[in-house]
Short mmCIF file of C-alpha atoms in Angstrom, two decimals:
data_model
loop_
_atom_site.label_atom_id
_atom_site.label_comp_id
_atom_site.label_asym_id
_atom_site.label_seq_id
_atom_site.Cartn_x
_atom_site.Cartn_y
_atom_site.Cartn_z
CA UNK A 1377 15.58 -19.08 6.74
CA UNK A 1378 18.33 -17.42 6.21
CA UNK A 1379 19.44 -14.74 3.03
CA UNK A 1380 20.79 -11.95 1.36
CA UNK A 1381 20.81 -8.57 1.95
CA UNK A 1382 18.07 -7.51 -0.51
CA UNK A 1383 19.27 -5.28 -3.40
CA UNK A 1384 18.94 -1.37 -3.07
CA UNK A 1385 16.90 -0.99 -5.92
CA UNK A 1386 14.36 -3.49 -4.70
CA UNK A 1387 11.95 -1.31 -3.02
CA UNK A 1388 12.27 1.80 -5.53
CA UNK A 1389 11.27 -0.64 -8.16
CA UNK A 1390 7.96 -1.72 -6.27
CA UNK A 1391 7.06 1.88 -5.88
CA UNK A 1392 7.39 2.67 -9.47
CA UNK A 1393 5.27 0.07 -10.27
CA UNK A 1394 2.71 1.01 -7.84
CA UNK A 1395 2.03 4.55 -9.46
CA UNK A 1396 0.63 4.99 -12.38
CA UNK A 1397 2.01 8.19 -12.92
CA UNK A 1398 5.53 7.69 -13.45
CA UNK A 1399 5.91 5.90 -16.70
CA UNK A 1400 3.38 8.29 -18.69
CA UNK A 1401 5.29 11.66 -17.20
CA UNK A 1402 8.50 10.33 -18.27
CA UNK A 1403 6.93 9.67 -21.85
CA UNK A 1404 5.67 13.24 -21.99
CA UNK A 1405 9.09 14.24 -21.16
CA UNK A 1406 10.46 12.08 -23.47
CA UNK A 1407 8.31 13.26 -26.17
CA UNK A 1408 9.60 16.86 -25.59
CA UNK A 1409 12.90 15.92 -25.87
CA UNK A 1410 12.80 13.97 -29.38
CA UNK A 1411 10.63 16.81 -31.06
CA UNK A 1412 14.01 19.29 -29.60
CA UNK A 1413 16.20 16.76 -31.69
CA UNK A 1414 13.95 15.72 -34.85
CA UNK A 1415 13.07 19.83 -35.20
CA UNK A 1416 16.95 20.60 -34.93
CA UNK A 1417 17.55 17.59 -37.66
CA UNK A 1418 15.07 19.20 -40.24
CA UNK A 1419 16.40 22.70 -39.82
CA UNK A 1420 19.39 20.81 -40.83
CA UNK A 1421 18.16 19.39 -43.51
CA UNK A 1422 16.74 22.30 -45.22
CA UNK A 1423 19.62 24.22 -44.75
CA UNK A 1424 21.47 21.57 -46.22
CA UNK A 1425 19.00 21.48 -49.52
CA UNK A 1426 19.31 24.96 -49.62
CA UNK A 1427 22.64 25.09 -49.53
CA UNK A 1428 23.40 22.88 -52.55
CA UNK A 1429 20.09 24.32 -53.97
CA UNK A 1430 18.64 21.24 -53.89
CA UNK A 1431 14.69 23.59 -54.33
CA UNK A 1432 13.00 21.15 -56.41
CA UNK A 1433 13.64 18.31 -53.55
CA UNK A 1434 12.83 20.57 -51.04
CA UNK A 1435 9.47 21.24 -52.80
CA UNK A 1436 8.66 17.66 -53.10
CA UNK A 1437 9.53 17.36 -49.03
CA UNK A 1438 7.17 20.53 -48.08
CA UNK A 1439 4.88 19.01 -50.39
CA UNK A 1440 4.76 15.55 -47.95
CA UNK A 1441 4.88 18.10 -45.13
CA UNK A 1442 1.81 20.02 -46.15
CA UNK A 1443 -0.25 16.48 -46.92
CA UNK A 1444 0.76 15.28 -43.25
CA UNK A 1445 -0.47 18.48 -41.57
CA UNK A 1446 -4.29 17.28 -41.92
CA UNK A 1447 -3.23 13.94 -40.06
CA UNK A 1448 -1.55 16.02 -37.84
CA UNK A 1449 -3.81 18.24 -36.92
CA UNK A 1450 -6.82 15.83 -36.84
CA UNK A 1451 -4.58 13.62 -34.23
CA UNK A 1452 -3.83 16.45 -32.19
CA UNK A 1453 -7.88 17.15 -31.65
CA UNK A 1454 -8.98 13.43 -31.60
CA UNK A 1455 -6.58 12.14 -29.44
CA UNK A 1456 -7.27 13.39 -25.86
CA UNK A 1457 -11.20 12.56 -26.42
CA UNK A 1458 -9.93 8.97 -27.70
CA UNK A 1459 -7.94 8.88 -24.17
CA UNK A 1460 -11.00 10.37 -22.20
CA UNK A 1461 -13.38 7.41 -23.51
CA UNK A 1462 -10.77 4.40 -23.80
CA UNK A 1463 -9.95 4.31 -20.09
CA UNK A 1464 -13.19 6.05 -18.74
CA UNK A 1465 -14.49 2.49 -20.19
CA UNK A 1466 -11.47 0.39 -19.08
CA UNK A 1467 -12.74 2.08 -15.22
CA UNK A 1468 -15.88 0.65 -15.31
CA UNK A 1469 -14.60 -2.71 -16.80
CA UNK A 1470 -12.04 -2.74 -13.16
CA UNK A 1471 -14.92 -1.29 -11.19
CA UNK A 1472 -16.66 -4.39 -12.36
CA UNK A 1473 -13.74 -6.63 -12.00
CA UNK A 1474 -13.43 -5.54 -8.36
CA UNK A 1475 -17.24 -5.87 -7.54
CA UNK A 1476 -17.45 -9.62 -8.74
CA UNK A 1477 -13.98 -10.81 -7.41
CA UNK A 1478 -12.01 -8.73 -5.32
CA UNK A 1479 -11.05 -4.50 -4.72
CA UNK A 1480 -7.50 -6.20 -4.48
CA UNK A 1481 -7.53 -7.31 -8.42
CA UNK A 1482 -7.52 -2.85 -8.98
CA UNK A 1483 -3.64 -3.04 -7.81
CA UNK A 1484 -3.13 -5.55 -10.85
CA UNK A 1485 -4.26 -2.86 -13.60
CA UNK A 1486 -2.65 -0.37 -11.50
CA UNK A 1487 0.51 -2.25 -11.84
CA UNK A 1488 -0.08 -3.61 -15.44
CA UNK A 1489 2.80 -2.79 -17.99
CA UNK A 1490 0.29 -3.02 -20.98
CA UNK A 1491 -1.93 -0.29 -19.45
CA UNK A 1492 0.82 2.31 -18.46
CA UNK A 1493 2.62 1.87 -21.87
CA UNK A 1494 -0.74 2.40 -23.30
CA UNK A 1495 -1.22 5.94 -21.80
CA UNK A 1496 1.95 6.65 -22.05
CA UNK A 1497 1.94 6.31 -25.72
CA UNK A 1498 -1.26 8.32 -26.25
CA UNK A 1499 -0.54 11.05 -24.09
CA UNK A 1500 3.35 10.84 -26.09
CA UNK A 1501 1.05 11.25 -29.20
CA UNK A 1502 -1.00 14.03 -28.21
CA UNK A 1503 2.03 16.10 -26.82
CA UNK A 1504 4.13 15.35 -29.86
CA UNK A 1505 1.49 16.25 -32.32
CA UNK A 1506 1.27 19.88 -30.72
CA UNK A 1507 4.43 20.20 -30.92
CA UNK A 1508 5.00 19.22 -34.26
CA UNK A 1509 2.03 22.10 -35.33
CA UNK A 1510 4.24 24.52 -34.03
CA UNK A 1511 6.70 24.26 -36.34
CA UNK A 1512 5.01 24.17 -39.59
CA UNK A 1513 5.60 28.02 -40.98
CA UNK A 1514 2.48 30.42 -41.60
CA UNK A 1515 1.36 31.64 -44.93
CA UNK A 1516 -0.32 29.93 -47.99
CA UNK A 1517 1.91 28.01 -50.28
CA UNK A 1518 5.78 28.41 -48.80
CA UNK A 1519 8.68 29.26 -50.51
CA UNK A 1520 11.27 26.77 -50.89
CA UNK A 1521 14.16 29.46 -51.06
CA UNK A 1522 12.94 31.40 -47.75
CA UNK A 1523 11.71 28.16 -45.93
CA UNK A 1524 13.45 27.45 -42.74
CA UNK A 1525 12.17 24.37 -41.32
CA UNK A 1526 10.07 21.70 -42.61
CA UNK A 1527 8.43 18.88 -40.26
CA UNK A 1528 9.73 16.04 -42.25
CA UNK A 1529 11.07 13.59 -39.91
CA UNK A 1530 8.50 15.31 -37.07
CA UNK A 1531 5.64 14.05 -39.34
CA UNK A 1532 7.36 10.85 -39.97
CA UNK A 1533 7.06 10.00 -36.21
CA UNK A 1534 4.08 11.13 -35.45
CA UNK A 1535 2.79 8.77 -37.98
CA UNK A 1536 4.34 6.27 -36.39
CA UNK A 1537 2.87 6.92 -32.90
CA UNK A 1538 -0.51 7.26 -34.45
CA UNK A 1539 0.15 3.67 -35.81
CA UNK A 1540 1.69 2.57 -32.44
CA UNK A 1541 -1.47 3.59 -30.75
CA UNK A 1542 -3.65 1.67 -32.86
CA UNK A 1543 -2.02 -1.56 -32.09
CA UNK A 1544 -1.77 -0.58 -28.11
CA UNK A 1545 -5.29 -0.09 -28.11
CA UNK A 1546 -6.02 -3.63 -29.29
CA UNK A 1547 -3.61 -5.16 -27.18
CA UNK A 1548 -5.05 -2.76 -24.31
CA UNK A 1549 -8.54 -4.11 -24.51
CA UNK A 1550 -7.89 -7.31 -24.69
CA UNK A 1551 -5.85 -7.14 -21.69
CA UNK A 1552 -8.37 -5.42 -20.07
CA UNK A 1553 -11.21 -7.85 -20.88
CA UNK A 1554 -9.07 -10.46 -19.55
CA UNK A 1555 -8.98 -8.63 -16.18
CA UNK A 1556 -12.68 -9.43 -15.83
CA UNK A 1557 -12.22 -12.86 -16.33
CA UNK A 1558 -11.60 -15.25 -13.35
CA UNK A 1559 -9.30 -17.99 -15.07
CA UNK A 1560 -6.49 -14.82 -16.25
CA UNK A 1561 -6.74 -12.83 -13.00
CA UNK A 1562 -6.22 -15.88 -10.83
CA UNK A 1563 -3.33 -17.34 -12.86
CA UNK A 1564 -1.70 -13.39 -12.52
CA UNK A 1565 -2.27 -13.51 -8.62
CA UNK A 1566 -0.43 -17.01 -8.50
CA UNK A 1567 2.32 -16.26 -11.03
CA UNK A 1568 3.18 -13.09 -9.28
CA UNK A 1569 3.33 -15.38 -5.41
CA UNK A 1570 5.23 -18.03 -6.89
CA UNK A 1571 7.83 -15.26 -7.83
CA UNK A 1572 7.74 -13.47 -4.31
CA UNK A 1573 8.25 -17.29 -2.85
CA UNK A 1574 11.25 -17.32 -4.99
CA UNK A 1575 13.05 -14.35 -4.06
CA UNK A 1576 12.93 -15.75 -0.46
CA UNK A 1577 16.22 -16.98 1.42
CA UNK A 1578 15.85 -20.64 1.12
CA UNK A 1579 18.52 -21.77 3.54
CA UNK A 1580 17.81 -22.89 6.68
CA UNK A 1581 19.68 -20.58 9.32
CA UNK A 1582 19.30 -22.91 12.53
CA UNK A 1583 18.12 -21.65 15.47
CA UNK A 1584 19.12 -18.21 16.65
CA UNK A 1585 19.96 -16.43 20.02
CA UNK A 1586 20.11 -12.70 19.23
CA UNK A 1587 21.08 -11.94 22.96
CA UNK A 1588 18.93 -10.21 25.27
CA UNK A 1589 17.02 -6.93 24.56
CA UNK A 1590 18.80 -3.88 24.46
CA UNK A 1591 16.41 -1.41 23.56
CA UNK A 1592 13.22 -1.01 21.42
CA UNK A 1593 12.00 1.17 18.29
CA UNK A 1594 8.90 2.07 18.07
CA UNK A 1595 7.11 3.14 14.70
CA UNK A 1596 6.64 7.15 15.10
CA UNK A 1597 5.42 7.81 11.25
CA UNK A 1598 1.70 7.56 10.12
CA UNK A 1599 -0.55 4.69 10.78
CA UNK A 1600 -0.66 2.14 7.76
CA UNK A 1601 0.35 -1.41 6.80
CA UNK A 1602 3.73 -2.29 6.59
CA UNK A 1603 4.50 -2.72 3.57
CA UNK A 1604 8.11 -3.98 3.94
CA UNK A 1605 11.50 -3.09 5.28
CA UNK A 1606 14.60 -1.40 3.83
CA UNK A 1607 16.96 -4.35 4.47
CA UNK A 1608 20.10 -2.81 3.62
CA UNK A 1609 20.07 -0.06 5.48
CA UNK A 1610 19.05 -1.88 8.66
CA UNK A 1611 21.88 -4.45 8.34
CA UNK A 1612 24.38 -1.64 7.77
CA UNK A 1613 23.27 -0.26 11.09
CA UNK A 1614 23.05 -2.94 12.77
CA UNK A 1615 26.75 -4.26 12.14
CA UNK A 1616 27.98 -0.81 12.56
CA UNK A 1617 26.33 -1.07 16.08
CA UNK A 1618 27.46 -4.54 16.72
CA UNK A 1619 23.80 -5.86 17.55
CA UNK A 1620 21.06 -7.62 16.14
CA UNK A 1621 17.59 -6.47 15.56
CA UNK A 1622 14.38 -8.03 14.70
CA UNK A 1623 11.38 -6.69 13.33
CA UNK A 1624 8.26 -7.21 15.72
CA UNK A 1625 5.60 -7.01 13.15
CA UNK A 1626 5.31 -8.75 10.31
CA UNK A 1627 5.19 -7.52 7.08
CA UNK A 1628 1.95 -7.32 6.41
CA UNK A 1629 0.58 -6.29 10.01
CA UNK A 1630 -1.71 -2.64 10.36
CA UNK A 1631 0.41 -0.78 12.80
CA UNK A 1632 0.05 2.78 13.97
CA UNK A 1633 2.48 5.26 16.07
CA UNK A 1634 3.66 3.73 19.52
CA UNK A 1635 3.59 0.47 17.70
CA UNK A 1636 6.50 -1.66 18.60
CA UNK A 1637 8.59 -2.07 15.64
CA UNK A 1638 12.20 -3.33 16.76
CA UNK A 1639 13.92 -5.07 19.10
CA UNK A 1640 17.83 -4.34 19.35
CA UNK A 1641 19.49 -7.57 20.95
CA UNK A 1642 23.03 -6.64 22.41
CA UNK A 1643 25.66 -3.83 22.20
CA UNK A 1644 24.31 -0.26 22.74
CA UNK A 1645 21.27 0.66 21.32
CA UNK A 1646 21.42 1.64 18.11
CA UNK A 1647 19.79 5.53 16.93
CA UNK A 1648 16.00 5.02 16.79
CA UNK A 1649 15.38 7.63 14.26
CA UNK A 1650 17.90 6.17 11.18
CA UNK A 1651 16.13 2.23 12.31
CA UNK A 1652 12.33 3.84 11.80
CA UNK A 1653 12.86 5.56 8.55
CA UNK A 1654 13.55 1.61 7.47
CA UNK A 1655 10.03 0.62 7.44
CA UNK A 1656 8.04 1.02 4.54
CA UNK A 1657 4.04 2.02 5.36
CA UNK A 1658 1.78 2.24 2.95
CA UNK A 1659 -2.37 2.35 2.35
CA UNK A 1660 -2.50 -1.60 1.23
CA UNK A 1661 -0.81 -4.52 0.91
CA UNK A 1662 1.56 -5.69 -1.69
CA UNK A 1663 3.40 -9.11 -2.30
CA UNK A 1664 6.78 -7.20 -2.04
CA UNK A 1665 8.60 -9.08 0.95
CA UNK A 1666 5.08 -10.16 1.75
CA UNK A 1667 4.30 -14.39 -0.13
CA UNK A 1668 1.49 -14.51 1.90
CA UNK A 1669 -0.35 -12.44 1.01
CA UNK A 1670 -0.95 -13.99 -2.66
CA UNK A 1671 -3.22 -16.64 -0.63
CA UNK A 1672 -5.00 -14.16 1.50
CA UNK A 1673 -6.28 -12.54 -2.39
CA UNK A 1674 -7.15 -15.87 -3.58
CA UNK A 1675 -8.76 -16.55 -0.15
CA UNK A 1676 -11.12 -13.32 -0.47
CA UNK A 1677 -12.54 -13.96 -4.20
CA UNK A 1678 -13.43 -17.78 -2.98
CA UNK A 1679 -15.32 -16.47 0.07
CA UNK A 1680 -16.91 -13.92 -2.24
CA UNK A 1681 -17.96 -16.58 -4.74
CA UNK A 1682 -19.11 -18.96 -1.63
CA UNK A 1683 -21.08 -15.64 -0.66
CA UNK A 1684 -25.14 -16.41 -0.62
CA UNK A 1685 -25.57 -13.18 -2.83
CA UNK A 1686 -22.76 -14.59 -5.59
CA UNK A 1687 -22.76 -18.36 -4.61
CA UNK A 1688 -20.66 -19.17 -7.47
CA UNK A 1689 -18.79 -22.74 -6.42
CA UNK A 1690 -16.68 -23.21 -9.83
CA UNK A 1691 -14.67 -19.80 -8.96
CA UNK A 1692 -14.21 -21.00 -5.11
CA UNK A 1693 -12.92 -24.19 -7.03
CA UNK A 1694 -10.42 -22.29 -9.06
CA UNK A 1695 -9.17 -20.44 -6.50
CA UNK A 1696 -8.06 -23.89 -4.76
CA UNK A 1697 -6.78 -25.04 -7.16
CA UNK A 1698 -4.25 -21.79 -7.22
CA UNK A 1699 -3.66 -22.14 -3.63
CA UNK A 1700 -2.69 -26.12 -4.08
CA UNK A 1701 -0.24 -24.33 -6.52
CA UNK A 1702 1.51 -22.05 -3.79
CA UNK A 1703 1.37 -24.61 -1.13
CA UNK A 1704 2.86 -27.72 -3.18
CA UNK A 1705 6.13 -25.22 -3.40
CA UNK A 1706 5.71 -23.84 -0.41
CA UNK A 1707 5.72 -27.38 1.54
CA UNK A 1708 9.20 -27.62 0.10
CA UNK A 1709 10.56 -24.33 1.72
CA UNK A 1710 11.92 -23.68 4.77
CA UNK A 1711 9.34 -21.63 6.65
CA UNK A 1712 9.67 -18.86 9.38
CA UNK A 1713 11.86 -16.19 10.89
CA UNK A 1714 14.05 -14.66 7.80
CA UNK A 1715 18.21 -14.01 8.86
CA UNK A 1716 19.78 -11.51 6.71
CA UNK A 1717 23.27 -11.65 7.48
CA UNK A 1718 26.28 -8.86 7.03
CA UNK A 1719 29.28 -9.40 4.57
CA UNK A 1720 30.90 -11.05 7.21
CA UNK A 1721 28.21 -13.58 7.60
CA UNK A 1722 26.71 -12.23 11.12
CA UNK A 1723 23.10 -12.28 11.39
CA UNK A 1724 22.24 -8.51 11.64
CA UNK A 1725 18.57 -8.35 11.10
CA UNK A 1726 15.65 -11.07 11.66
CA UNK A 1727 12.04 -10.67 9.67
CA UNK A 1728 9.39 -12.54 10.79
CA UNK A 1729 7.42 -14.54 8.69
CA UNK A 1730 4.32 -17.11 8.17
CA UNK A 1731 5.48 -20.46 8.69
CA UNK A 1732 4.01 -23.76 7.39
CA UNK A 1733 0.69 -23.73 9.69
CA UNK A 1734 -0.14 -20.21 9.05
CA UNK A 1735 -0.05 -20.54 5.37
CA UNK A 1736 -2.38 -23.34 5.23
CA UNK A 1737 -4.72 -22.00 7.75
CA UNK A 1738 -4.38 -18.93 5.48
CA UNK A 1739 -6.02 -20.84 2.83
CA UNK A 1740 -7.94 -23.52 4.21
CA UNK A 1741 -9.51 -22.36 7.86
CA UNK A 1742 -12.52 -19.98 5.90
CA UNK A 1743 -12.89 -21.22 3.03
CA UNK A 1744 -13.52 -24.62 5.07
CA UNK A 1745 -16.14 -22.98 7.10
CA UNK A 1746 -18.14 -22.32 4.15
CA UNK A 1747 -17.79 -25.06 2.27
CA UNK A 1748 -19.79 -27.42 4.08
CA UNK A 1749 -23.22 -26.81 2.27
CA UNK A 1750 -21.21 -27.32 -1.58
CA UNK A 1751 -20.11 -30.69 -2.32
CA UNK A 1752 -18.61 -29.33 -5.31
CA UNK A 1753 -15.85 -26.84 -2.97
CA UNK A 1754 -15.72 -29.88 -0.16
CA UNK A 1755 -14.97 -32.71 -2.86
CA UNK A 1756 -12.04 -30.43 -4.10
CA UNK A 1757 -10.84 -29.34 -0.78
CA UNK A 1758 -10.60 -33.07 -0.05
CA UNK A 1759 -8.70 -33.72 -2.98
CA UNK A 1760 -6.65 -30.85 -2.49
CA UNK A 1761 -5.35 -31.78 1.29
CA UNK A 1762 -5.04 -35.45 0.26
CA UNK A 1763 -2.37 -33.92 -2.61
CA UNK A 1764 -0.63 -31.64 -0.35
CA UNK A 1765 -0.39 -34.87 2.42
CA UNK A 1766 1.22 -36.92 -0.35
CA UNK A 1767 4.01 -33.68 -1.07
CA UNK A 1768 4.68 -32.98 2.89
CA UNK A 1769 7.08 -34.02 5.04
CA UNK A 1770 5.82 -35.79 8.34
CA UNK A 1771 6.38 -32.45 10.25
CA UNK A 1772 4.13 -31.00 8.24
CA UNK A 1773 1.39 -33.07 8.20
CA UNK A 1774 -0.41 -32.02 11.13
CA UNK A 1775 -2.01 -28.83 9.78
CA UNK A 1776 -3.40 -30.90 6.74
CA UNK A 1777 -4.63 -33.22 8.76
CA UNK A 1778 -6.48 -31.11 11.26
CA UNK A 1779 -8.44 -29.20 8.37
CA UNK A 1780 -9.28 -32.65 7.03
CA UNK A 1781 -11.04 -33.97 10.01
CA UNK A 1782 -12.79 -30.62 10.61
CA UNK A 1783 -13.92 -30.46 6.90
CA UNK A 1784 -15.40 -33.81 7.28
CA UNK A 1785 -16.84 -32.83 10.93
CA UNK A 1786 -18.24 -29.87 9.38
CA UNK A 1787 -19.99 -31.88 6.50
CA UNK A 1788 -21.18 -34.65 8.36
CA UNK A 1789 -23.04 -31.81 11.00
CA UNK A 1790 -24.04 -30.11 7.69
CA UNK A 1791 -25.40 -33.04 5.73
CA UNK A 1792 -28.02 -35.42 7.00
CA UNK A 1793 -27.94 -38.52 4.56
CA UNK A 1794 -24.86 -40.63 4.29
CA UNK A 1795 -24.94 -40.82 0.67
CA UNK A 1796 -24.98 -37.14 0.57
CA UNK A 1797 -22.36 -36.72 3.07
CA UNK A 1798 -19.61 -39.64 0.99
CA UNK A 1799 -20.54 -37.69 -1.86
CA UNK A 1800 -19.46 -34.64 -0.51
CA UNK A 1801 -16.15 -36.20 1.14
CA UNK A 1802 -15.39 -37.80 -1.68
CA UNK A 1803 -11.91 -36.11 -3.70
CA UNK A 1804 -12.37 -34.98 -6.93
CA UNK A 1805 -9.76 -32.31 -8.47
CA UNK A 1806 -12.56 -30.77 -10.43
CA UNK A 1807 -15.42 -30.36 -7.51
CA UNK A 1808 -17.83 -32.29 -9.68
CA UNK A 1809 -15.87 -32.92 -12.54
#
């Protein structure tokens, strides 16, 4: 395959959505910033009453002031304990999530826009509401004549967040109860593949002869997965260089310092220490320059299901069924080595990748293994190969058809009786349907 350079803010924007800090700091901030402006407007607008001597409105408006203050001041205290107890729950709910299906479904709330807005608004709502108690003025009844600022439009909004809140919360829970169902987390892993599968270069390059080795880069930072590469910056180097390098590892891959990381094919070697601050290495996977790894997720909550302690069958069924989903687009893609090419069309930088064979071993060679004893996961793995067969080329056949003979080899060692063994081989979309 062959593609673009991959935009600069690619990899910035897969950070941000990896922390869970970012969104509710800048909402903090953001809430100091629009009580600086609202408190400004209604020192404005009192001097502007008092001005035209306007006192009578102005005693109606610190009237609405004082009557807000309780709401105020009741938000202000309830709101951190409401924070405390919403998500100490919603942890337990993803603790849960994680123990039936998978630890990997914790990067989906992580990443979740409904849960950082969420937080973000009730922490904005807590902040603003302190604020806005600062700058009600001391004393009893006050003056309208020797007022100098009165929290109208301050009250207004926090109001508004306090409303805002409410309605976050519902949408939160429900968001979050659907995170411990199999059906929504499932359809979230696939969605988000299909999109990674996507972004990839989907024109076939040829094949390439980089030239002979050069020199080699090896990974000097901290042991981790690699997460991905900053493709921009390689390619840059590479064409100012005049040579072409390829990435050793694939994304994806555990690799620690002395790990072999590049290859530079022709012209001089290029500076090792600008090439390694390229690669991205992290704690965990993430889909970001990294398909495959959408069918190794699906792959780990069927084998849990297919578990003796779980032995759930329907959720190993489901999970196929997801997997048929990736691989009936994927069969249409070219497969392999990823070119990124300069402006000038020169292949700078080449990215290994799964092809066709290691994607459907990816989701077929363990789940296969332990579906032998379940006609309902062997009757659907039938069906599902038979479906991909129908959708591949003749090149691509030969995967599908080696995990169909050793699914039925596996079954027939598995099953004594015949009837029990056609039963078991026999396609059906829904396992037992």
């Amino acid at each position: 395959m062959s593609g673009k350079r991959e935009r600069g803010g690619g990899r910035l924007r897969e950070d941000l959505r990896d922390s869970f800090w970012f969104v509710p700091a800048a909402g903090l901030v953001a809430a100091f910033l629009v009580w600086l402006v609202l408190s400004e407007v209604d020192t404005r607008i009192v001097a502007y009453l008092q001005d035209e001597g306007a006192y009578e409105e102005l005693g109606d408006l610190l009237s609405f002031a004082e009557d807000t203050r309780t709401v105020v001041t009741t938000v202000s205290s309830a709101m951190m304990t409401f924070i405390g107890v919403v998500f100490s729950i919603s942890l337990v709910a993803v603790q849960m999530a994680s123990g039936q299906l998978t630890p990997r479904v914790v990067r989906i709330f992580v990443r979740s826009r409904i849960s950082k807005l969420t937080l973000t608004v009730f922490l904005a709502t807590f902040a603003f509401s302190l604020l806005v108690l600062t700058s009600y003025e001391g004393g009893g009844d006050p003056d309208p004549r020797r007022v100098t600022s009165v929290p109208l439009l301050q009250s207004l909004v926090t109001l508004a967040l306090v409303g805002l809140s409410l309605l976050l919360f519902v949408a939160y829970v429900s968001s979050t109860l659907r995170l411990m169902q199999v059906g929504p987390v499932l359809d979230h892993i696939a969605r988000e593949s299909l999109r990674e599968l996507e972004r990839q270069p989907v024109t076939s390059a040829g094949a390439l002869s980089p030239g002979p080795v050069t020199a080699h880069v090896e990974h000097r930072g901290r042991a981790g997965v690699l997460r991905g590469v900053r493709v921009g910056p390689l390619v840059r180097e590479a064409r100012r260089r005049g040579v072409v390098l390829r990435l050793v590892p694939r994304v994806g891959d555990f690799v620690v310092p002395g790990t072999p990381l590049l290859t530079v094919h022709g012209g001089s070697a290029a500076p090792s220490r600008a090439l390694r601050r390229a690669a991205v290495v992290g704690v965990e996977r993430t889909l970001h320059q990294d398909p495959a790894f959408g069918l190794r997720q699906l792959s780990d909550i069927a084998l849990r299901a297919l578990s003796p302690a779980v032995n759930d069958p329907t959720t190993a069924v489901q999970c196929v069924d997801r997997m048929v989903q990736l691989l009936s687009v994927a069969v249409r893609l070219p497969l392999g080595p990823v070119h990124h090419r300069d402006r000038a069309g020169q292949v700078r930088l080449v990215l290994e990748a799964p092809g066709w064979t290691d994607l459907v071993d990816l989701s077929f060679e363990e789940i296969r293994r332990c579906a032998a004893g379940s006609p309902q996961v062997s009757r659907r793995l039938v069906a599902a190969l038979d479906d991909l067969l129908v959708r591949a080329a003749e090149e691509r056949r030969r995967p599908l058809l080696r995990h169909r003979a050793l699914l039925v080899e596996a079954v027939e060692r598995t099953v004594p009786e015949a009837a029990g063994r056609v039963f078991a081989l026999r396609p059906d979309r829904q396992g037992i349907g």
